[in-house]
């Protein structure tokens, strides 16, 4: 790419697309200009005034424009985004994207397209907004010492939990605010049911351990069913409930991963990660723990990460996926025991789940709870039944040395 002349074809002009427009206005050193913008509806009212003649509703106007030498894709649907990215990469046009759903579902094909057409796809904005998680995992942690990446990867659910825990706001009102502030997905069930965090975890795992795991194979449980009784329980135990995504090496050959609400004690870094902020703890042999913290959602924070990828293209940067070619890579297992809190009422969870060991049971007129050990594979096998609205699960971390 001509280092002084980046001509961007932008797909999507919503919260993030408009943020990119604003961020580029402040960044003379990017030497980058948005030439064309593809949207579904040109006449939709928007906060940012871009020249009307650069808008189109036809993707091919951009993909066939010989002037465009970088595609930036920030639409909110996975399949149309995959079509755009595949076409661009097949034509040898590099792509910058923030589309975690597309990446999590199609990374193997997208990696193959990059290799086949010798072209770059960059996506640091897809995971944790403004925090440079992907590039650091790809470049700095390129060794066998890495043991775990764990954190708060979804800004909206963290915002909701913070508002409910610390400000006594109702769940519904906090969710509405997360939507108004531009943190939530257009379908917020992705945020509160844990799928947004799952998609980010799948992408992170590719760059952390060099292994792609299909989203469907990962246990994912969100905060949608949290109830006053759970908040009350957590307060009594002096812990916070956070939605935590984690990929953890169990030994040199095996790792596990899952997304679940977790009881977080005050001594943990992520205890103080509130509102729409994200926090990622990276644990490894020799260096113990490192912590990355920053805004994980919102227009300008996400756009700042897209800008960083645009700038990286000025130096022809691309991911090499080195870890995917290592001779030995750990393999994914769900044969691991978790200690969980389960609150239940109508559904007798003890008849649904085969717990390995029950530590505590509390039965009352309204809510019951149990603290017990359960295999992750058992949670996956029963996952359809665990979405019953009268159930809430939280992980009680315990299966590795817990010192942060
Ligand atoms: N809905 C996402 C979140 C946006 O709340 O984290 C950033 O990926």
mmCIF file of C-alpha atoms and ligand atoms in Angstrom:
data_model
loop_
_atom_site.group_PDB
_atom_site.id
_atom_site.type_symbol
_atom_site.label_atom_id
_atom_site.label_comp_id
_atom_site.label_asym_id
_atom_site.label_seq_id
_atom_site.Cartn_x
_atom_site.Cartn_y
_atom_site.Cartn_z
ATOM 1 C CA UNK A 1 0.000 0.000 0.000
ATOM 2 C CA UNK A 2 1.131 3.537 -0.744
ATOM 3 C CA UNK A 3 2.132 4.687 2.725
ATOM 4 C CA UNK A 4 0.978 8.248 2.203
ATOM 5 C CA UNK A 5 -2.348 7.620 0.616
ATOM 6 C CA UNK A 6 -4.958 5.392 2.219
ATOM 7 C CA UNK A 7 -8.275 5.557 0.404
ATOM 8 C CA UNK A 8 -10.956 3.943 2.504
ATOM 9 C CA UNK A 9 -14.183 2.344 1.387
ATOM 10 C CA UNK A 10 -16.286 2.311 4.556
ATOM 11 C CA UNK A 11 -19.129 -0.149 5.120
ATOM 12 C CA UNK A 12 -21.536 0.986 7.845
ATOM 13 C CA UNK A 13 -22.117 4.477 9.180
ATOM 14 C CA UNK A 14 -23.727 3.790 12.540
ATOM 15 C CA UNK A 15 -22.200 4.378 15.972
ATOM 16 C CA UNK A 16 -18.748 3.068 15.054
ATOM 17 C CA UNK A 17 -18.716 4.237 11.409
ATOM 18 C CA UNK A 18 -19.443 7.805 12.426
ATOM 19 C CA UNK A 19 -16.828 7.502 15.167
ATOM 20 C CA UNK A 20 -14.244 6.541 12.545
ATOM 21 C CA UNK A 21 -15.161 9.596 10.484
ATOM 22 C CA UNK A 22 -14.642 11.818 13.544
ATOM 23 C CA UNK A 23 -11.421 10.119 14.628
ATOM 24 C CA UNK A 24 -9.902 10.421 11.148
ATOM 25 C CA UNK A 25 -10.637 14.161 11.166
ATOM 26 C CA UNK A 26 -8.277 14.391 14.167
ATOM 27 C CA UNK A 27 -5.555 12.210 12.725
ATOM 28 C CA UNK A 28 -3.555 13.986 10.026
ATOM 29 C CA UNK A 29 -0.753 11.436 10.354
ATOM 30 C CA UNK A 30 -2.996 8.645 9.148
ATOM 31 C CA UNK A 31 -2.971 10.214 5.646
ATOM 32 C CA UNK A 32 -6.225 8.359 5.220
ATOM 33 C CA UNK A 33 -9.398 9.531 3.608
ATOM 34 C CA UNK A 34 -12.861 7.992 3.458
ATOM 35 C CA UNK A 35 -13.744 7.981 -0.266
ATOM 36 C CA UNK A 36 -16.992 6.034 -0.252
ATOM 37 C CA UNK A 37 -19.482 4.936 2.400
ATOM 38 C CA UNK A 38 -21.915 2.063 1.868
ATOM 39 C CA UNK A 39 -25.080 2.117 3.993
ATOM 40 C CA UNK A 40 -28.523 0.509 3.884
ATOM 41 C CA UNK A 41 -30.395 3.838 3.996
ATOM 42 C CA UNK A 42 -28.723 7.040 2.770
ATOM 43 C CA UNK A 43 -31.504 9.268 4.122
ATOM 44 C CA UNK A 44 -31.371 8.031 7.711
ATOM 45 C CA UNK A 45 -30.681 10.963 10.087
ATOM 46 C CA UNK A 46 -27.098 10.858 11.432
ATOM 47 C CA UNK A 47 -25.042 12.975 13.838
ATOM 48 C CA UNK A 48 -22.058 13.247 11.511
ATOM 49 C CA UNK A 49 -22.327 15.203 8.266
ATOM 50 C CA UNK A 50 -20.372 13.473 5.542
ATOM 51 C CA UNK A 51 -20.600 14.683 1.902
ATOM 52 C CA UNK A 52 -23.733 13.156 0.418
ATOM 53 C CA UNK A 53 -22.092 12.208 -2.863
ATOM 54 C CA UNK A 54 -19.760 9.676 -1.208
ATOM 55 C CA UNK A 55 -22.669 7.520 0.015
ATOM 56 C CA UNK A 56 -23.916 4.477 -1.847
ATOM 57 C CA UNK A 57 -26.205 1.551 -1.086
ATOM 58 C CA UNK A 58 -24.404 -0.725 -3.547
ATOM 59 C CA UNK A 59 -21.439 -2.642 -2.102
ATOM 60 C CA UNK A 60 -19.972 -3.186 -5.566
ATOM 61 C CA UNK A 61 -19.600 0.590 -6.044
ATOM 62 C CA UNK A 62 -16.894 0.345 -3.385
ATOM 63 C CA UNK A 63 -15.481 -3.102 -4.098
ATOM 64 C CA UNK A 64 -14.996 -2.239 -7.788
ATOM 65 C CA UNK A 65 -13.672 1.282 -7.192
ATOM 66 C CA UNK A 66 -9.997 1.193 -8.289
ATOM 67 C CA UNK A 67 -9.200 4.139 -6.020
ATOM 68 C CA UNK A 68 -10.167 2.257 -2.816
ATOM 69 C CA UNK A 69 -7.140 0.511 -1.290
ATOM 70 C CA UNK A 70 -8.552 -0.348 2.145
ATOM 71 C CA UNK A 71 -11.972 -1.619 3.165
ATOM 72 C CA UNK A 72 -13.153 -0.716 6.660
ATOM 73 C CA UNK A 73 -16.180 -2.808 7.590
ATOM 74 C CA UNK A 74 -18.264 -1.923 10.658
ATOM 75 C CA UNK A 75 -21.774 -3.125 9.865
ATOM 76 C CA UNK A 76 -23.647 -5.031 12.546
ATOM 77 C CA UNK A 77 -24.574 -8.224 10.717
ATOM 78 C CA UNK A 78 -22.243 -11.186 10.436
ATOM 79 C CA UNK A 79 -23.172 -12.776 7.101
ATOM 80 C CA UNK A 80 -23.292 -9.623 4.909
ATOM 81 C CA UNK A 81 -20.005 -8.584 6.536
ATOM 82 C CA UNK A 82 -18.472 -11.947 5.661
ATOM 83 C CA UNK A 83 -19.561 -11.513 2.061
ATOM 84 C CA UNK A 84 -17.980 -8.048 1.890
ATOM 85 C CA UNK A 85 -14.752 -9.160 3.589
ATOM 86 C CA UNK A 86 -14.419 -12.294 1.422
ATOM 87 C CA UNK A 87 -14.974 -10.359 -1.795
ATOM 88 C CA UNK A 88 -12.479 -7.671 -0.793
ATOM 89 C CA UNK A 89 -9.800 -10.156 0.305
ATOM 90 C CA UNK A 90 -10.296 -12.203 -2.876
ATOM 91 C CA UNK A 91 -9.612 -9.046 -4.863
ATOM 92 C CA UNK A 92 -6.460 -8.453 -2.813
ATOM 93 C CA UNK A 93 -7.905 -5.443 -0.963
ATOM 94 C CA UNK A 94 -6.956 -5.414 2.743
ATOM 95 C CA UNK A 95 -9.785 -5.200 5.269
ATOM 96 C CA UNK A 96 -10.084 -3.685 8.736
ATOM 97 C CA UNK A 97 -13.143 -4.853 10.674
ATOM 98 C CA UNK A 98 -14.691 -4.771 14.120
ATOM 99 C CA UNK A 99 -17.226 -7.478 13.387
ATOM 100 C CA UNK A 100 -16.705 -10.063 16.128
ATOM 101 C CA UNK A 101 -19.707 -12.219 15.157
ATOM 102 C CA UNK A 102 -18.366 -12.588 11.616
ATOM 103 C CA UNK A 103 -14.835 -13.294 12.800
ATOM 104 C CA UNK A 104 -15.837 -15.816 15.450
ATOM 105 C CA UNK A 105 -17.929 -17.751 12.950
ATOM 106 C CA UNK A 106 -15.656 -17.511 9.908
ATOM 107 C CA UNK A 107 -12.058 -17.095 11.081
ATOM 108 C CA UNK A 108 -10.725 -20.307 9.474
ATOM 109 C CA UNK A 109 -12.056 -19.266 6.033
ATOM 110 C CA UNK A 110 -10.850 -15.696 6.521
ATOM 111 C CA UNK A 111 -7.378 -16.870 7.500
ATOM 112 C CA UNK A 112 -7.265 -19.052 4.390
ATOM 113 C CA UNK A 113 -8.364 -16.125 2.192
ATOM 114 C CA UNK A 114 -5.607 -13.943 3.653
ATOM 115 C CA UNK A 115 -3.039 -16.642 2.914
ATOM 116 C CA UNK A 116 -4.322 -17.430 -0.558
ATOM 117 C CA UNK A 117 -4.490 -13.817 -1.722
ATOM 118 C CA UNK A 118 -1.551 -12.585 0.330
ATOM 119 C CA UNK A 119 -3.614 -9.820 1.857
ATOM 120 C CA UNK A 120 -4.268 -8.540 5.379
ATOM 121 C CA UNK A 121 -7.345 -8.619 7.578
ATOM 122 C CA UNK A 122 -6.955 -6.638 10.821
ATOM 123 C CA UNK A 123 -9.479 -6.619 13.646
ATOM 124 C CA UNK A 124 -8.194 -5.332 16.976
ATOM 125 C CA UNK A 125 -11.443 -3.343 17.353
ATOM 126 C CA UNK A 126 -13.414 -6.592 17.454
ATOM 127 C CA UNK A 127 -12.272 -7.475 20.961
ATOM 128 C CA UNK A 128 -12.396 -5.085 23.918
ATOM 129 C CA UNK A 129 -12.860 -1.845 21.962
ATOM 130 C CA UNK A 130 -9.934 0.451 22.587
ATOM 131 C CA UNK A 131 -7.713 -2.125 24.362
ATOM 132 C CA UNK A 132 -5.043 -3.551 22.020
ATOM 133 C CA UNK A 133 -5.558 -7.161 23.083
ATOM 134 C CA UNK A 134 -5.233 -8.955 19.752
ATOM 135 C CA UNK A 135 -2.046 -7.334 18.546
ATOM 136 C CA UNK A 136 -0.376 -7.873 21.929
ATOM 137 C CA UNK A 137 -1.367 -11.534 22.081
ATOM 138 C CA UNK A 138 -0.201 -12.011 18.505
ATOM 139 C CA UNK A 139 3.165 -10.280 18.869
ATOM 140 C CA UNK A 140 4.271 -9.987 22.460
ATOM 141 C CA UNK A 141 2.913 -13.224 23.927
ATOM 142 C CA UNK A 142 4.256 -15.381 21.124
ATOM 143 C CA UNK A 143 5.607 -18.099 23.412
ATOM 144 C CA UNK A 144 4.593 -21.072 25.515
ATOM 145 C CA UNK A 145 4.463 -19.184 28.806
ATOM 146 C CA UNK A 146 0.926 -17.902 28.360
ATOM 147 C CA UNK A 147 -1.484 -19.713 30.692
ATOM 148 C CA UNK A 148 -4.698 -17.767 30.718
ATOM 149 C CA UNK A 149 -6.605 -14.814 29.295
ATOM 150 C CA UNK A 150 -9.571 -13.882 31.388
ATOM 151 C CA UNK A 151 -11.694 -10.823 31.725
ATOM 152 C CA UNK A 152 -14.641 -8.605 31.159
ATOM 153 C CA UNK A 153 -15.067 -8.452 27.398
ATOM 154 C CA UNK A 154 -18.565 -7.021 27.108
ATOM 155 C CA UNK A 155 -19.081 -3.380 27.999
ATOM 156 C CA UNK A 156 -22.887 -3.390 27.988
ATOM 157 C CA UNK A 157 -23.400 -6.195 30.482
ATOM 158 C CA UNK A 158 -20.694 -4.710 32.681
ATOM 159 C CA UNK A 159 -22.409 -1.331 32.492
ATOM 160 C CA UNK A 160 -25.733 -2.947 33.467
ATOM 161 C CA UNK A 161 -24.194 -4.869 36.384
ATOM 162 C CA UNK A 162 -22.407 -1.741 37.639
ATOM 163 C CA UNK A 163 -25.559 0.342 37.515
ATOM 164 C CA UNK A 164 -27.573 -2.343 39.279
ATOM 165 C CA UNK A 165 -24.916 -3.157 41.933
ATOM 166 C CA UNK A 166 -23.518 0.286 42.676
ATOM 167 C CA UNK A 167 -26.392 2.636 41.851
ATOM 168 C CA UNK A 168 -29.469 0.543 42.656
ATOM 169 C CA UNK A 169 -30.807 1.112 39.122
ATOM 170 C CA UNK A 170 -33.230 -1.451 37.741
ATOM 171 C CA UNK A 171 -31.920 -3.968 35.226
ATOM 172 C CA UNK A 172 -34.305 -2.765 32.480
ATOM 173 C CA UNK A 173 -33.434 0.891 32.943
ATOM 174 C CA UNK A 174 -29.679 0.120 32.907
ATOM 175 C CA UNK A 175 -30.100 -1.894 29.691
ATOM 176 C CA UNK A 176 -31.991 1.014 28.096
ATOM 177 C CA UNK A 177 -29.144 3.378 29.041
ATOM 178 C CA UNK A 178 -26.549 0.993 27.582
ATOM 179 C CA UNK A 179 -28.503 1.099 24.319
ATOM 180 C CA UNK A 180 -28.884 4.898 24.361
ATOM 181 C CA UNK A 181 -25.166 5.351 25.004
ATOM 182 C CA UNK A 182 -24.290 3.214 21.972
ATOM 183 C CA UNK A 183 -22.652 0.379 23.942
ATOM 184 C CA UNK A 184 -25.182 -2.356 23.232
ATOM 185 C CA UNK A 185 -25.491 -4.399 20.047
ATOM 186 C CA UNK A 186 -28.498 -3.652 17.814
ATOM 187 C CA UNK A 187 -29.880 -6.893 19.262
ATOM 188 C CA UNK A 188 -28.879 -6.518 22.950
ATOM 189 C CA UNK A 189 -29.560 -10.179 23.684
ATOM 190 C CA UNK A 190 -26.065 -10.768 22.244
ATOM 191 C CA UNK A 191 -24.678 -8.673 25.114
ATOM 192 C CA UNK A 192 -26.760 -9.947 27.996
ATOM 193 C CA UNK A 193 -26.809 -13.602 26.968
ATOM 194 C CA UNK A 194 -23.017 -13.671 26.715
ATOM 195 C CA UNK A 195 -22.612 -14.205 22.954
ATOM 196 C CA UNK A 196 -20.761 -10.962 22.319
ATOM 197 C CA UNK A 197 -18.213 -11.962 24.984
ATOM 198 C CA UNK A 198 -18.091 -15.468 23.496
ATOM 199 C CA UNK A 199 -17.274 -14.161 19.998
ATOM 200 C CA UNK A 200 -14.449 -12.049 21.441
ATOM 201 C CA UNK A 201 -13.166 -15.028 23.439
ATOM 202 C CA UNK A 202 -13.065 -17.203 20.305
ATOM 203 C CA UNK A 203 -11.002 -14.549 18.495
ATOM 204 C CA UNK A 204 -8.722 -14.055 21.512
ATOM 205 C CA UNK A 205 -8.120 -17.814 21.749
ATOM 206 C CA UNK A 206 -6.882 -17.935 18.147
ATOM 207 C CA UNK A 207 -4.283 -15.282 18.974
ATOM 208 C CA UNK A 208 -3.511 -16.520 22.494
ATOM 209 C CA UNK A 209 -3.108 -20.249 21.871
ATOM 210 C CA UNK A 210 -3.286 -20.639 18.078
ATOM 211 C CA UNK A 211 -6.452 -22.735 18.267
ATOM 212 C CA UNK A 212 -9.843 -21.986 16.728
ATOM 213 C CA UNK A 213 -12.841 -23.295 18.685
ATOM 214 C CA UNK A 214 -16.320 -23.010 17.144
ATOM 215 C CA UNK A 215 -18.608 -20.693 19.169
ATOM 216 C CA UNK A 216 -21.230 -23.473 19.420
ATOM 217 C CA UNK A 217 -18.773 -25.673 21.295
ATOM 218 C CA UNK A 218 -18.256 -23.197 24.137
ATOM 219 C CA UNK A 219 -20.478 -22.958 27.218
ATOM 220 C CA UNK A 220 -21.967 -19.466 27.285
ATOM 221 C CA UNK A 221 -24.264 -18.178 29.964
ATOM 222 C CA UNK A 222 -25.090 -14.497 30.390
ATOM 223 C CA UNK A 223 -26.669 -12.160 32.906
ATOM 224 C CA UNK A 224 -30.194 -12.155 31.449
ATOM 225 C CA UNK A 225 -31.668 -14.090 34.404
ATOM 226 C CA UNK A 226 -29.946 -12.222 37.236
ATOM 227 C CA UNK A 227 -32.358 -11.435 40.028
ATOM 228 C CA UNK A 228 -32.413 -9.303 43.198
ATOM 229 C CA UNK A 229 -31.800 -12.497 45.200
ATOM 230 C CA UNK A 230 -28.462 -13.034 43.404
ATOM 231 C CA UNK A 231 -27.395 -9.453 43.999
ATOM 232 C CA UNK A 232 -28.393 -9.756 47.636
ATOM 233 C CA UNK A 233 -26.420 -13.022 47.963
ATOM 234 C CA UNK A 234 -23.345 -11.463 46.350
ATOM 235 C CA UNK A 235 -23.536 -8.398 48.608
ATOM 236 C CA UNK A 236 -23.725 -10.612 51.697
ATOM 237 C CA UNK A 237 -20.627 -12.483 50.528
ATOM 238 C CA UNK A 238 -18.880 -9.180 49.669
ATOM 239 C CA UNK A 239 -18.323 -10.140 46.073
ATOM 240 C CA UNK A 240 -19.456 -8.564 42.810
ATOM 241 C CA UNK A 241 -21.041 -10.508 39.977
ATOM 242 C CA UNK A 242 -19.256 -9.854 36.668
ATOM 243 C CA UNK A 243 -19.723 -11.491 33.278
ATOM 244 C CA UNK A 244 -16.359 -13.156 32.746
ATOM 245 C CA UNK A 245 -14.957 -14.834 29.650
ATOM 246 C CA UNK A 246 -11.924 -17.017 30.068
ATOM 247 C CA UNK A 247 -9.551 -19.292 28.244
ATOM 248 C CA UNK A 248 -7.350 -21.269 30.621
ATOM 249 C CA UNK A 249 -4.579 -23.766 29.997
ATOM 250 C CA UNK A 250 -5.026 -26.728 32.334
ATOM 251 C CA UNK A 251 -1.611 -28.165 31.457
ATOM 252 C CA UNK A 252 0.713 -28.016 28.424
ATOM 253 C CA UNK A 253 -1.669 -30.177 26.366
ATOM 254 C CA UNK A 254 -5.125 -28.991 27.311
ATOM 255 C CA UNK A 255 -7.122 -25.817 27.762
ATOM 256 C CA UNK A 256 -10.716 -24.944 28.518
ATOM 257 C CA UNK A 257 -12.841 -21.877 27.847
ATOM 258 C CA UNK A 258 -16.278 -20.572 28.797
ATOM 259 C CA UNK A 259 -18.326 -17.425 29.410
ATOM 260 C CA UNK A 260 -20.262 -17.157 32.665
ATOM 261 C CA UNK A 261 -21.181 -14.717 35.398
ATOM 262 C CA UNK A 262 -18.603 -15.039 38.157
ATOM 263 C CA UNK A 263 -18.335 -14.076 41.815
ATOM 264 C CA UNK A 264 -15.406 -11.680 41.929
ATOM 265 C CA UNK A 265 -13.711 -10.861 45.221
ATOM 266 C CA UNK A 266 -12.304 -7.432 46.041
ATOM 267 C CA UNK A 267 -8.723 -8.651 45.659
ATOM 268 C CA UNK A 268 -9.145 -9.254 41.894
ATOM 269 C CA UNK A 269 -8.167 -6.725 39.241
ATOM 270 C CA UNK A 270 -11.512 -7.060 37.491
ATOM 271 C CA UNK A 271 -13.428 -6.201 40.672
ATOM 272 C CA UNK A 272 -12.807 -2.515 39.944
ATOM 273 C CA UNK A 273 -13.666 -2.716 36.241
ATOM 274 C CA UNK A 274 -17.000 -0.940 36.124
ATOM 275 C CA UNK A 275 -19.419 0.683 33.670
ATOM 276 C CA UNK A 276 -18.624 0.084 30.016
ATOM 277 C CA UNK A 277 -14.939 -0.555 30.745
ATOM 278 C CA UNK A 278 -13.330 -3.865 29.879
ATOM 279 C CA UNK A 279 -10.476 -5.487 31.777
ATOM 280 C CA UNK A 280 -8.298 -8.350 30.629
ATOM 281 C CA UNK A 281 -5.973 -10.327 32.901
ATOM 282 C CA UNK A 282 -3.192 -12.188 31.122
ATOM 283 C CA UNK A 283 -1.501 -14.836 33.244
ATOM 284 C CA UNK A 284 1.652 -16.677 32.355
ATOM 285 C CA UNK A 285 4.547 -18.647 33.713
ATOM 286 C CA UNK A 286 7.410 -16.447 34.953
ATOM 287 C CA UNK A 287 5.502 -13.151 34.889
ATOM 288 C CA UNK A 288 2.372 -14.184 36.836
ATOM 289 C CA UNK A 289 -0.276 -11.596 35.921
ATOM 290 C CA UNK A 290 -0.669 -8.531 33.763
ATOM 291 C CA UNK A 291 -3.746 -6.406 33.472
ATOM 292 C CA UNK A 292 -5.126 -4.367 30.567
ATOM 293 C CA UNK A 293 -7.948 -1.939 31.207
ATOM 294 C CA UNK A 294 -9.890 0.425 28.978
ATOM 295 C CA UNK A 295 -13.102 1.400 27.305
ATOM 296 C CA UNK A 296 -14.558 -1.653 25.610
ATOM 297 C CA UNK A 297 -17.563 -0.141 23.863
ATOM 298 C CA UNK A 298 -18.790 3.112 22.409
ATOM 299 C CA UNK A 299 -18.264 5.091 19.241
ATOM 300 C CA UNK A 300 -14.906 6.822 19.718
ATOM 301 C CA UNK A 301 -13.105 4.150 21.787
ATOM 302 C CA UNK A 302 -13.918 1.519 19.156
ATOM 303 C CA UNK A 303 -13.053 3.928 16.343
ATOM 304 C CA UNK A 304 -9.668 4.601 17.984
ATOM 305 C CA UNK A 305 -8.857 0.922 17.630
ATOM 306 C CA UNK A 306 -9.956 0.922 13.975
ATOM 307 C CA UNK A 307 -7.658 3.922 13.464
ATOM 308 C CA UNK A 308 -4.802 1.977 14.986
ATOM 309 C CA UNK A 309 -5.374 -0.834 12.455
ATOM 310 C CA UNK A 310 -5.583 1.709 9.613
ATOM 311 C CA UNK A 311 -2.256 3.146 10.768
ATOM 312 C CA UNK A 312 -0.808 -0.370 11.025
ATOM 313 C CA UNK A 313 -1.598 -0.887 7.343
ATOM 314 C CA UNK A 314 0.676 2.057 6.567
ATOM 315 C CA UNK A 315 3.478 -0.249 7.699
ATOM 316 C CA UNK A 316 2.007 -3.256 5.877
ATOM 317 C CA UNK A 317 1.282 -4.915 9.199
ATOM 318 C CA UNK A 318 -0.628 -8.193 9.118
ATOM 319 C CA UNK A 319 -1.283 -11.042 11.521
ATOM 320 C CA UNK A 320 0.906 -14.063 10.857
ATOM 321 C CA UNK A 321 -1.041 -16.557 13.009
ATOM 322 C CA UNK A 322 2.309 -18.031 13.998
ATOM 323 C CA UNK A 323 0.896 -20.009 16.905
ATOM 324 C CA UNK A 324 -1.477 -21.886 14.594
ATOM 325 C CA UNK A 325 1.597 -23.435 12.973
ATOM 326 C CA UNK A 326 3.335 -24.522 16.161
ATOM 327 C CA UNK A 327 4.142 -28.222 16.241
ATOM 328 C CA UNK A 328 2.399 -28.702 19.546
ATOM 329 C CA UNK A 329 -0.713 -26.801 20.461
ATOM 330 C CA UNK A 330 -2.997 -27.477 23.410
ATOM 331 C CA UNK A 331 -6.373 -29.013 22.642
ATOM 332 C CA UNK A 332 -9.740 -27.844 23.906
ATOM 333 C CA UNK A 333 -11.474 -29.837 26.629
ATOM 334 C CA UNK A 334 -14.724 -29.497 28.550
ATOM 335 C CA UNK A 335 -13.695 -32.283 30.914
ATOM 336 C CA UNK A 336 -13.129 -29.923 33.795
ATOM 337 C CA UNK A 337 -14.959 -29.365 37.060
ATOM 338 C CA UNK A 338 -16.382 -25.954 37.959
ATOM 339 C CA UNK A 339 -17.736 -24.865 41.296
ATOM 340 C CA UNK A 340 -21.009 -23.037 40.715
ATOM 341 C CA UNK A 341 -23.752 -21.128 42.482
ATOM 342 C CA UNK A 342 -27.217 -21.924 41.103
ATOM 343 C CA UNK A 343 -30.328 -20.047 42.182
ATOM 344 C CA UNK A 344 -33.570 -21.797 41.284
ATOM 345 C CA UNK A 345 -37.272 -21.790 42.100
ATOM 346 C CA UNK A 346 -39.729 -23.783 39.921
ATOM 347 C CA UNK A 347 -37.046 -25.856 38.179
ATOM 348 C CA UNK A 348 -35.509 -28.278 40.658
ATOM 349 C CA UNK A 349 -31.951 -28.020 39.410
ATOM 350 C CA UNK A 350 -30.902 -31.053 41.420
ATOM 351 C CA UNK A 351 -33.104 -33.144 39.110
ATOM 352 C CA UNK A 352 -31.721 -31.533 35.942
ATOM 353 C CA UNK A 353 -27.971 -31.472 36.525
ATOM 354 C CA UNK A 354 -25.764 -34.284 37.710
ATOM 355 C CA UNK A 355 -23.656 -32.447 40.236
ATOM 356 C CA UNK A 356 -20.407 -34.114 41.246
ATOM 357 C CA UNK A 357 -20.582 -32.810 44.756
ATOM 358 C CA UNK A 358 -22.991 -30.520 46.623
ATOM 359 C CA UNK A 359 -21.417 -28.251 49.250
ATOM 360 C CA UNK A 360 -24.382 -26.153 50.311
ATOM 361 C CA UNK A 361 -28.150 -26.062 49.737
ATOM 362 C CA UNK A 362 -30.629 -23.416 50.806
ATOM 363 C CA UNK A 363 -34.366 -23.930 50.434
ATOM 364 C CA UNK A 364 -36.937 -21.240 51.192
ATOM 365 C CA UNK A 365 -40.457 -20.221 50.141
ATOM 366 C CA UNK A 366 -39.183 -18.039 47.312
ATOM 367 C CA UNK A 367 -35.697 -18.915 46.138
ATOM 368 C CA UNK A 368 -33.402 -21.833 46.589
ATOM 369 C CA UNK A 369 -29.755 -22.050 45.848
ATOM 370 C CA UNK A 370 -27.086 -24.667 45.704
ATOM 371 C CA UNK A 371 -23.292 -24.461 45.706
ATOM 372 C CA UNK A 372 -21.898 -27.474 43.907
ATOM 373 C CA UNK A 373 -19.252 -28.960 41.632
ATOM 374 C CA UNK A 374 -20.284 -29.718 38.077
ATOM 375 C CA UNK A 375 -18.480 -30.817 34.930
ATOM 376 C CA UNK A 376 -18.374 -28.187 32.171
ATOM 377 C CA UNK A 377 -19.377 -30.965 29.736
ATOM 378 C CA UNK A 378 -22.532 -31.540 31.824
ATOM 379 C CA UNK A 379 -23.436 -27.832 31.607
ATOM 380 C CA UNK A 380 -22.989 -27.983 27.829
ATOM 381 C CA UNK A 381 -25.084 -31.140 27.528
ATOM 382 C CA UNK A 382 -27.939 -29.536 29.495
ATOM 383 C CA UNK A 383 -27.542 -25.979 28.219
ATOM 384 C CA UNK A 384 -30.994 -25.689 26.605
ATOM 385 C CA UNK A 385 -32.640 -26.383 29.968
ATOM 386 C CA UNK A 386 -30.402 -23.946 31.831
ATOM 387 C CA UNK A 387 -31.981 -20.951 30.102
ATOM 388 C CA UNK A 388 -35.199 -21.340 32.144
ATOM 389 C CA UNK A 389 -35.991 -17.863 33.540
ATOM 390 C CA UNK A 390 -36.090 -19.060 37.148
ATOM 391 C CA UNK A 391 -32.436 -20.161 37.061
ATOM 392 C CA UNK A 392 -29.234 -18.203 37.484
ATOM 393 C CA UNK A 393 -25.724 -19.652 37.400
ATOM 394 C CA UNK A 394 -22.467 -18.079 38.537
ATOM 395 C CA UNK A 395 -18.971 -19.517 38.542
ATOM 396 C CA UNK A 396 -17.014 -19.596 41.789
ATOM 397 C CA UNK A 397 -13.427 -19.597 40.540
ATOM 398 C CA UNK A 398 -11.309 -22.319 42.075
ATOM 399 C CA UNK A 399 -9.695 -24.691 39.646
ATOM 400 C CA UNK A 400 -6.353 -23.008 39.286
ATOM 401 C CA UNK A 401 -4.105 -21.194 41.720
ATOM 402 C CA UNK A 402 -5.984 -18.002 42.336
ATOM 403 C CA UNK A 403 -3.664 -15.259 43.494
ATOM 404 C CA UNK A 404 -4.442 -12.003 41.663
HETATM 405 N N1 LIG B 1 -21.886 -4.426 22.492
HETATM 406 C C1 LIG B 1 -20.477 -4.473 22.670
HETATM 407 C C2 LIG B 1 -20.163 -4.327 24.148
HETATM 408 C C3 LIG B 1 -19.821 -3.403 21.872
HETATM 409 O O1 LIG B 1 -21.062 -3.919 24.887
HETATM 410 O O2 LIG B 1 -19.058 -4.615 24.571
HETATM 411 C C4 LIG B 1 -18.324 -3.499 21.807
HETATM 412 O O3 LIG B 1 -17.911 -4.687 21.213
#
